[in-house]
Coordinates of C-alpha atoms and ligand atoms in Angstrom, one line a residue:
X1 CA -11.9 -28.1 -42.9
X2 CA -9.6 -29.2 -39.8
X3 CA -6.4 -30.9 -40.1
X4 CA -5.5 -33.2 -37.8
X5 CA -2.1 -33.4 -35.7
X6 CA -0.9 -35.9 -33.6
X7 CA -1.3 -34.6 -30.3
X8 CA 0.5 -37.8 -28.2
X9 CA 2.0 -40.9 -29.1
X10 CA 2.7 -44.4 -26.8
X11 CA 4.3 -47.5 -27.3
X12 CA 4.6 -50.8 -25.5
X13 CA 7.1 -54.0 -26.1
X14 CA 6.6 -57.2 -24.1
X15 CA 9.5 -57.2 -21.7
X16 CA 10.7 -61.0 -22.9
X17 CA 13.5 -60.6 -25.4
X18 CA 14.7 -63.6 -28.0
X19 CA 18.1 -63.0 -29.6
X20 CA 18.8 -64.1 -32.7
X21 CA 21.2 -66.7 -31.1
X22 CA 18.2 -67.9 -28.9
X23 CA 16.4 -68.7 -32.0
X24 CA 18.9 -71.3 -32.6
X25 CA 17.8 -73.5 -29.8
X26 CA 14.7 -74.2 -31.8
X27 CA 15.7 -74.1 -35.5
X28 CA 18.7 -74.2 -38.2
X29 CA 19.7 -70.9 -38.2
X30 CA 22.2 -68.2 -37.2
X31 CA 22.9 -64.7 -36.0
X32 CA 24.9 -64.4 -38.7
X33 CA 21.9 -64.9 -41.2
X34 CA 19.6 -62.9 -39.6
X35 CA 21.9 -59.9 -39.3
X36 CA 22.9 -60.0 -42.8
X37 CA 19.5 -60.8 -44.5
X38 CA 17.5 -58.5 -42.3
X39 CA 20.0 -56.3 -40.4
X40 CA 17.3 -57.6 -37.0
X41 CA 19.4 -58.6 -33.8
X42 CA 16.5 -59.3 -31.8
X43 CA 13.1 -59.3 -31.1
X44 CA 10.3 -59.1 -28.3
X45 CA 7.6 -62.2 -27.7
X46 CA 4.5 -61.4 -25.5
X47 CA 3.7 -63.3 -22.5
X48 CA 2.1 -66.4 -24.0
X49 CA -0.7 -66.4 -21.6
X50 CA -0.9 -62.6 -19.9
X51 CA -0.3 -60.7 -22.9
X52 CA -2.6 -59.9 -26.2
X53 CA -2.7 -57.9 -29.0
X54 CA -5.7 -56.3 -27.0
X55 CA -3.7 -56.0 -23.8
X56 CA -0.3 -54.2 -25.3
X57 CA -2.9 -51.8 -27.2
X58 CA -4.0 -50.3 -23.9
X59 CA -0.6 -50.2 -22.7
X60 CA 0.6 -48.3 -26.0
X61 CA -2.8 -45.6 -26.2
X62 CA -2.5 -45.0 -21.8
X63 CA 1.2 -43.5 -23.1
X64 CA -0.4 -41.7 -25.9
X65 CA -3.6 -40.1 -24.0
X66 CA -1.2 -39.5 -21.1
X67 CA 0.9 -37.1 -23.7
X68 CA -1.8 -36.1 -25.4
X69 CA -3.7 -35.0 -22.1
X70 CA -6.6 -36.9 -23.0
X71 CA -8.8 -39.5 -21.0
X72 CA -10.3 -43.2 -22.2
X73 CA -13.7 -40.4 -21.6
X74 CA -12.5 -38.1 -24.3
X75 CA -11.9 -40.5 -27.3
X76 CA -14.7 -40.6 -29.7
X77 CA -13.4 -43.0 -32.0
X78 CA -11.1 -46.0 -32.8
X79 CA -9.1 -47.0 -35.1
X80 CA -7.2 -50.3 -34.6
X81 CA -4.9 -51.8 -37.0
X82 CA -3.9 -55.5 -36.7
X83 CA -3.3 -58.8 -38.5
X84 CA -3.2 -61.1 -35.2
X85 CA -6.6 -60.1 -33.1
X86 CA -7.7 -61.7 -30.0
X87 CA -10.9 -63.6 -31.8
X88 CA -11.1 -64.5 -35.5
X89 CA -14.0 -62.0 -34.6
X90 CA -15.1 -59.6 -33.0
X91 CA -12.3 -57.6 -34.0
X92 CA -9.3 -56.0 -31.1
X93 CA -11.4 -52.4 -31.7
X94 CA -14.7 -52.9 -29.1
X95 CA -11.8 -55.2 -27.0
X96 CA -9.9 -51.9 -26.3
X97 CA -12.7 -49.6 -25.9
X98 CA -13.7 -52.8 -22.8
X99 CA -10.6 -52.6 -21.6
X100 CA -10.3 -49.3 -21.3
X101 CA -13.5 -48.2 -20.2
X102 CA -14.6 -45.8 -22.8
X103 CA -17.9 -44.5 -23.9
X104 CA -20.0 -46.4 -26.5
X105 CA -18.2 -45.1 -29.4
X106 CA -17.1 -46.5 -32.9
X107 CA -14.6 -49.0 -33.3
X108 CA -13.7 -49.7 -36.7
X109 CA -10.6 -52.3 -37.2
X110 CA -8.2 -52.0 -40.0
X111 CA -6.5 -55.5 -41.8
X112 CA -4.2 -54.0 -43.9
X113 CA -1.2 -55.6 -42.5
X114 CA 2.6 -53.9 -42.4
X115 CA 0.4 -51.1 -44.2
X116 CA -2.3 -51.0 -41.7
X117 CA -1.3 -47.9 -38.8
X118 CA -0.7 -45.7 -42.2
X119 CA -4.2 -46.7 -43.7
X120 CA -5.6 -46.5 -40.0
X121 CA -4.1 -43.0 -39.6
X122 CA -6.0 -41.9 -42.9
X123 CA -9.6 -42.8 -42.1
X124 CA -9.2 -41.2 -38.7
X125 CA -7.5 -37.7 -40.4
X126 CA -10.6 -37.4 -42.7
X127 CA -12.6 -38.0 -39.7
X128 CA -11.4 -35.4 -38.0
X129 CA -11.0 -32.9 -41.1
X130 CA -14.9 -33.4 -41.7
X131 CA -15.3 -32.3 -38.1
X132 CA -16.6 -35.6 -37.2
X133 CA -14.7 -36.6 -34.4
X134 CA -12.1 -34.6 -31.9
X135 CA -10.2 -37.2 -30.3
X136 CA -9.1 -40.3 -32.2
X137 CA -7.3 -43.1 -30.7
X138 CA -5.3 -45.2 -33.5
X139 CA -3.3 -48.2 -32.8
X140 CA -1.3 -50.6 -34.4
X141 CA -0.4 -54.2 -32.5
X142 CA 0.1 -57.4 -33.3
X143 CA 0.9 -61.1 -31.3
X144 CA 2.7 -62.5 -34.1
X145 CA 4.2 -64.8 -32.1
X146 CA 1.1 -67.0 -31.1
X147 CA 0.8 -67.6 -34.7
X148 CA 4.1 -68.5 -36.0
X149 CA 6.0 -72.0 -36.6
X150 CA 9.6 -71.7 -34.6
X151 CA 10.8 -75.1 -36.7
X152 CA 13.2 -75.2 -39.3
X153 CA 10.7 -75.3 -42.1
X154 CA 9.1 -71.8 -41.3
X155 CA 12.8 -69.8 -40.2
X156 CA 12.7 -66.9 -43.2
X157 CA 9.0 -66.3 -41.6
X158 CA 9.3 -66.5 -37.9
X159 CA 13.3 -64.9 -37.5
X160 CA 12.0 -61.7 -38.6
X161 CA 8.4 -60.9 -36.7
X162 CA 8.4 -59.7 -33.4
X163 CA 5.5 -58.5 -31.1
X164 CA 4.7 -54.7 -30.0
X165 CA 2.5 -52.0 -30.1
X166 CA 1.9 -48.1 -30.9
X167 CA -0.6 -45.8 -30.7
X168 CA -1.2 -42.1 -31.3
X169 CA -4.5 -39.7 -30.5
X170 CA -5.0 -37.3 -33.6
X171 CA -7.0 -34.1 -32.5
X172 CA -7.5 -31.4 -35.3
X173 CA -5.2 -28.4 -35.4
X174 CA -6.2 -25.0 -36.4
X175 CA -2.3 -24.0 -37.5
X176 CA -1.9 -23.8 -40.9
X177 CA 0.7 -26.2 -42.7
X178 CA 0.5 -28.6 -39.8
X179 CA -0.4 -31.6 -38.9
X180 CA -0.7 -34.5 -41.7
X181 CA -0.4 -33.0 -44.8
X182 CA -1.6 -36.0 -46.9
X183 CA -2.0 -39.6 -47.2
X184 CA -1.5 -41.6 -50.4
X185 CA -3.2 -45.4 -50.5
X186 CA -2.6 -48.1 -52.6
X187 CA -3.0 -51.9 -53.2
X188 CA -2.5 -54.7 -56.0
X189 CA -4.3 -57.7 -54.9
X190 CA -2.9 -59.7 -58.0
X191 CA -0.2 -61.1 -55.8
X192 CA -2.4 -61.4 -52.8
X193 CA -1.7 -64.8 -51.9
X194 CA 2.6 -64.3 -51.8
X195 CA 2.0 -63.0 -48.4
X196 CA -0.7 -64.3 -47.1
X197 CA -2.2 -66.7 -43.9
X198 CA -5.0 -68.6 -45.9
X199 CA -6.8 -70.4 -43.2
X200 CA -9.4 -69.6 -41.4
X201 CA -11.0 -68.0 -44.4
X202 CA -13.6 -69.0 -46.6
X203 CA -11.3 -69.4 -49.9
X204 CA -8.6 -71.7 -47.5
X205 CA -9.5 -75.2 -49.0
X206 CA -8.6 -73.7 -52.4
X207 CA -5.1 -72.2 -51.3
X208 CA -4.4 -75.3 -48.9
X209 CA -4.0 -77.2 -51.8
X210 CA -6.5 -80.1 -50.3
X211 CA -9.9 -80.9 -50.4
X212 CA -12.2 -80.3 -47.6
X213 CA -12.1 -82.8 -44.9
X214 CA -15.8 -83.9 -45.6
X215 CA -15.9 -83.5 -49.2
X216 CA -19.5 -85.0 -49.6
X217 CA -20.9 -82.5 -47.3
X218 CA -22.4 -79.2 -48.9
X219 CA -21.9 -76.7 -46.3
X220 CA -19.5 -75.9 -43.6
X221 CA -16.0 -76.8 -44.4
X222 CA -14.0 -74.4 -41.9
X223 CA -11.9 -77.6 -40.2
X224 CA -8.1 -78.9 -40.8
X225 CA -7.6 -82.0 -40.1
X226 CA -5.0 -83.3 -37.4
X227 CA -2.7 -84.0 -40.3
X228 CA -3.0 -80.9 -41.8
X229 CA -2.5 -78.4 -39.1
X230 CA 0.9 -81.4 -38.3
X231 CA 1.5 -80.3 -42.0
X232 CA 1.5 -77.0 -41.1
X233 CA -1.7 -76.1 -42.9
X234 CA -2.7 -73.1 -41.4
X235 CA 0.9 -71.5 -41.1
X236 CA 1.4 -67.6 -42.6
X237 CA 3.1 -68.5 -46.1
X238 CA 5.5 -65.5 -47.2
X239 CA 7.4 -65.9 -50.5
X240 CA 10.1 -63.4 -49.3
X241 CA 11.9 -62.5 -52.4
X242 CA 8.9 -61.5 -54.4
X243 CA 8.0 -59.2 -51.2
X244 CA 11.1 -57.8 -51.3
X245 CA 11.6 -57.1 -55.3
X246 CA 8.0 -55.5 -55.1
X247 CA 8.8 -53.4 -52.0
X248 CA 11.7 -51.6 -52.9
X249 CA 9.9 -49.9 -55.7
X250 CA 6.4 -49.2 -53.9
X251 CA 8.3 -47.8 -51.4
X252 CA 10.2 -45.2 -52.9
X253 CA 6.9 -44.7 -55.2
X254 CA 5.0 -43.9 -52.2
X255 CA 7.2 -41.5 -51.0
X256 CA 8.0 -39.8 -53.6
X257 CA 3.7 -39.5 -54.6
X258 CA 3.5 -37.6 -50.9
X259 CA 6.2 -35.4 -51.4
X260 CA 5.4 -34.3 -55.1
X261 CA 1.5 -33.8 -54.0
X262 CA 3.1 -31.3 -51.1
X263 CA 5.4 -29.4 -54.0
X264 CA 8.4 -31.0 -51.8
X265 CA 11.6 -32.7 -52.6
X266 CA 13.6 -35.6 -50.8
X267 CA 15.8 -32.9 -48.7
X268 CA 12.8 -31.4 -47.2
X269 CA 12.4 -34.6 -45.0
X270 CA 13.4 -34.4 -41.7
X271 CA 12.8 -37.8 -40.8
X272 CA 11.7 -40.8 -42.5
X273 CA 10.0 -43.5 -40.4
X274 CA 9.4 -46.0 -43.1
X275 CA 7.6 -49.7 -41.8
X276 CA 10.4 -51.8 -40.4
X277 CA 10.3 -54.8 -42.7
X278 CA 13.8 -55.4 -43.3
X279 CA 16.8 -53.3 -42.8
X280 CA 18.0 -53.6 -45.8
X281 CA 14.8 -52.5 -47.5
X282 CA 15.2 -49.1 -45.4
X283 CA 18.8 -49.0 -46.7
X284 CA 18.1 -49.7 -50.3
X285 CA 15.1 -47.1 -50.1
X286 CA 17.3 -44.4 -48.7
X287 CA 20.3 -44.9 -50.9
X288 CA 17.1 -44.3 -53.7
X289 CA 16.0 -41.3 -52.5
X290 CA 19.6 -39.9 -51.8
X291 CA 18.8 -39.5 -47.8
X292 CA 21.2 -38.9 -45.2
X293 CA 21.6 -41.3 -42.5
X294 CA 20.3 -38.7 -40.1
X295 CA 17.1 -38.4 -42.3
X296 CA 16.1 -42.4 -41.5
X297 CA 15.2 -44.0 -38.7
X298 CA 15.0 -48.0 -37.8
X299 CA 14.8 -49.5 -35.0
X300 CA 14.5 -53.0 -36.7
X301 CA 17.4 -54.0 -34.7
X302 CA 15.7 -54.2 -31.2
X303 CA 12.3 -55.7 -32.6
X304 CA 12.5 -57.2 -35.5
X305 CA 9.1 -56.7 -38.2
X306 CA 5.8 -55.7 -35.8
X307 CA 3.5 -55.4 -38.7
X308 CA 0.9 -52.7 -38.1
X309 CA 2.6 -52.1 -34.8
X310 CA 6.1 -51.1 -36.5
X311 CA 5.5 -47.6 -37.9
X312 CA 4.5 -46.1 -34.2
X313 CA 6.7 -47.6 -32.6
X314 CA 9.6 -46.3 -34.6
X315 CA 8.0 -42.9 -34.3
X316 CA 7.2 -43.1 -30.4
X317 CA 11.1 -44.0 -30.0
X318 CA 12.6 -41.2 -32.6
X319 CA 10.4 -38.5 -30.7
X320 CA 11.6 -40.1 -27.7
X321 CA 14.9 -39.7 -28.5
X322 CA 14.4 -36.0 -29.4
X323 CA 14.8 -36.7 -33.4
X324 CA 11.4 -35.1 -33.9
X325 CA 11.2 -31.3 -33.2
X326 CA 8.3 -29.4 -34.1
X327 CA 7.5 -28.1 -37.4
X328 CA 10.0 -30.9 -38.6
X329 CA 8.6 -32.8 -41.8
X330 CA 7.8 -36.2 -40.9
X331 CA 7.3 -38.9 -43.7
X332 CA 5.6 -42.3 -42.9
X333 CA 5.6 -45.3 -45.5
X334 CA 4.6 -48.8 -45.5
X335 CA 4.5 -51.6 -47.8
X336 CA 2.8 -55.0 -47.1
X337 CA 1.2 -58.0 -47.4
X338 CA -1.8 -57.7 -49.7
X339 CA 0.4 -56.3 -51.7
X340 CA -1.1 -53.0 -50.1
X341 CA 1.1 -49.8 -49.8
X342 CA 0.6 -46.1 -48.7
X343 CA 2.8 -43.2 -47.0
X344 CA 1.6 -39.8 -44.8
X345 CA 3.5 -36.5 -44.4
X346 CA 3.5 -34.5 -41.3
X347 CA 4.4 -31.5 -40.4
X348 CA 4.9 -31.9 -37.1
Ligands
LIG1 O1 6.7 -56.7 -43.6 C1 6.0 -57.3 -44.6 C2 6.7 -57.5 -45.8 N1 7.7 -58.5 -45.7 C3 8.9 -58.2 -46.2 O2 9.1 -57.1 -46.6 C4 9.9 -59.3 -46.3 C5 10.7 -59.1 -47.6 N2 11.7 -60.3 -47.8 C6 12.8 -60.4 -47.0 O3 13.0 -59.6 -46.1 C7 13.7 -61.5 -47.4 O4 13.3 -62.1 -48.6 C8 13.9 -62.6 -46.3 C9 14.6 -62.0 -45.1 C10 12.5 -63.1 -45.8 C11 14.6 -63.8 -46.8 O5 15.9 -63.4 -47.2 P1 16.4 -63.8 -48.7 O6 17.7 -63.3 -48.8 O7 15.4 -63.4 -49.7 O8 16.4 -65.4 -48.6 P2 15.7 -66.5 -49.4 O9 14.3 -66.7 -48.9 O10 15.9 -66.3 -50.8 O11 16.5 -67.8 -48.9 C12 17.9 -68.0 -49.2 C13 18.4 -69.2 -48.4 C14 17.5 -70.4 -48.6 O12 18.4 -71.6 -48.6 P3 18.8 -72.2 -50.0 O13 17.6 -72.7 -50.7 O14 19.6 -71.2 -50.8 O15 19.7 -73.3 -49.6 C15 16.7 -70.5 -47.4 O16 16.3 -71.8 -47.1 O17 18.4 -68.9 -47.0 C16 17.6 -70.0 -46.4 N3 17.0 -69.4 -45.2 C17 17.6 -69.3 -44.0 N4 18.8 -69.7 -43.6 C18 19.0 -69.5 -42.3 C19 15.8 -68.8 -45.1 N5 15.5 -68.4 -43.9 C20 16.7 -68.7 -43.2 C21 17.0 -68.5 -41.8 N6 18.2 -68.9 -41.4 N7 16.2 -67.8 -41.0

């Protein structure tokens, strides 16, 4: 059996950036707030009309392949992560294999939310440790900002998202101890719904709190009404403190699963890239674990919370920025919306 490394890894960010004091000019808030609540100083918003999740995808895996020496040609499978596609359906995967001009192969998308790059990076390592495939592209983006409400009534939702997008290309490795070492999935649907868009879905009537809009009629029923969307009906609903009380435990939990199925302890990591939700989650998760500063990166700061897109971004800009040296133990870790939560360490 193979392992699997990552052999390149891209990013793109829309080149539009909101500060937290431009946020002002459309609802009651403040830096002040957003700094202390979330530690996020600003954020990147796509280009309403020239930019998609599809289209900073291919922007992201053209930086990977480019590293990874790899053409669109080569890739024989992908794996895209994302809660804000294109089209309700099909799904961003057979977008960017158009786009990009690849071959006719699989394109399998991943909704697993701020979990979903991690998740997506684990179906493509056992592909590639079965022998299946030899060049993977994964990718994690997300548009959040076609989707979200900038009025007062929404501001603890739409301060903290952002837009952007990462991608890596796992090849397998024949080294020994290298490469992703292991993956660790989880999810607890019980709380599904305290983070959570409910419409369009076929479940959104009951969540929506309001009966269908032709309640006679037997079939159909995927319609709000002008005074429902007005309402603001079909807006992500995030109950923030429950996220954040449930995170801080699954974090660490995570972790520390990944590092006790490798026989290691917290000062083996080199660098923890955890899922930028909110700095002071990182924070309160490193003070747990007892890690230095120079064992954590965030990048929060410069782009707020991109979802599936957060975790390769942060770990495009720390290998970037020379924090990742080879044979350096690298620990992913997500927690999200579902609630689903899961971690990877790499020896990189
Ligand atoms: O990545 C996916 C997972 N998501 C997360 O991990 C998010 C986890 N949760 C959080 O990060 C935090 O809960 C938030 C940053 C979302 C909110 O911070 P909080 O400290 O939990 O605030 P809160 O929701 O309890 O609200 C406290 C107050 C409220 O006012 P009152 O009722 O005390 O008068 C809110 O209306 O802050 C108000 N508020 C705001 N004020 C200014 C909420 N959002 C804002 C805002 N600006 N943007």
């Amino acid at each position: 059996m193979h392992q699997s490394k990552i052999a390149g890894i891209g990013m793109y960010v829309p080149n539009h950036v909101y500060t937290n004091s431009d946020l002002t000019r459309f609802m009651e808030t403040s830096d002040e707030w957003i700094r202390e609540r979330t530690g996020i100083q600003e954020r990147r918003f796509a280009d309403r009309y020239g930019e998609t999740t599809t289209t900073m995808a291919v922007e992201a895996a053209k930086a990977a392949m480019e590293r990874a020496g790899t053409t669109p040609q080569d890739i024989d499978f992908i794996v895209f992560a994302t809660l804000s596609p294109d089209y309700y359906f099909p799904g961003c995967g057979v977008l960017l294999q158009r786009e990009m001009g690849m071959r006719e192969v699989g394109a399998l998308d991943v909704r697993n939310q701020c979990s979903g790059f991690v998740y997506a990076l684990s179906v493509a390592d056992q592909f590639i440790k079965t022998g299946m495939y030899k060049n993977i592209l994964v990718v994690g983006s997300e548009k959040h900002s076609f989707a979200m409400d900038f009025e007062t009534r929404s501001r603890n939702v739409s301060v903290i998202f952002g837009d952007g997008a990462g991608a890596v290309v796992l090849q397998p490795t024949e080294e020994r101890d290298s490469g992703i070492l292991s993956t660790h999935l989880h999810s607890d649907g019980s709380d599904a719904e305290l983070l959570a868009m409910y419409y369009p879905g076929a479940h959104a009537n009951k969540w929506l709190d309001h009966p269908a809009p032709f309640p006679d009629q037997e079939l159909g029923g995927l319609f709000l009404t002008a005074e429902q969307l007005e309402s603001g009906a079909a807006l992500p609903y995030m109950d923030g403190p429950a996220v954040f009380k449930k995170a801080i435990v699954k974090f660490p939990e995570v972790i520390k699963e990944a590092l006790a199925t490798n026989g290691l302890s917290e000062k083996a990591i080199d660098l923890l890239v955890p899922h930028q939700a909110n700095l002071r989650i990182s924070q309160y998760v490193q003070k747990l674990l007892g890690l230095s500063d120079d064992q954590v990166f965030n990048n929060i700061q410069k782009y707020g919370n991109t979802t599936a897109a957060s975790i390769p971004i942060a770990l495009c800009e720390a290998w970037e920025a020379g924090k990742i040296e080879p044979g350096d133990l690298v620990c992913l870790a997500a927690f999200g919306s579902g609630f689903t939560w899961a971690s990877a360490l790499i020896r990189w």
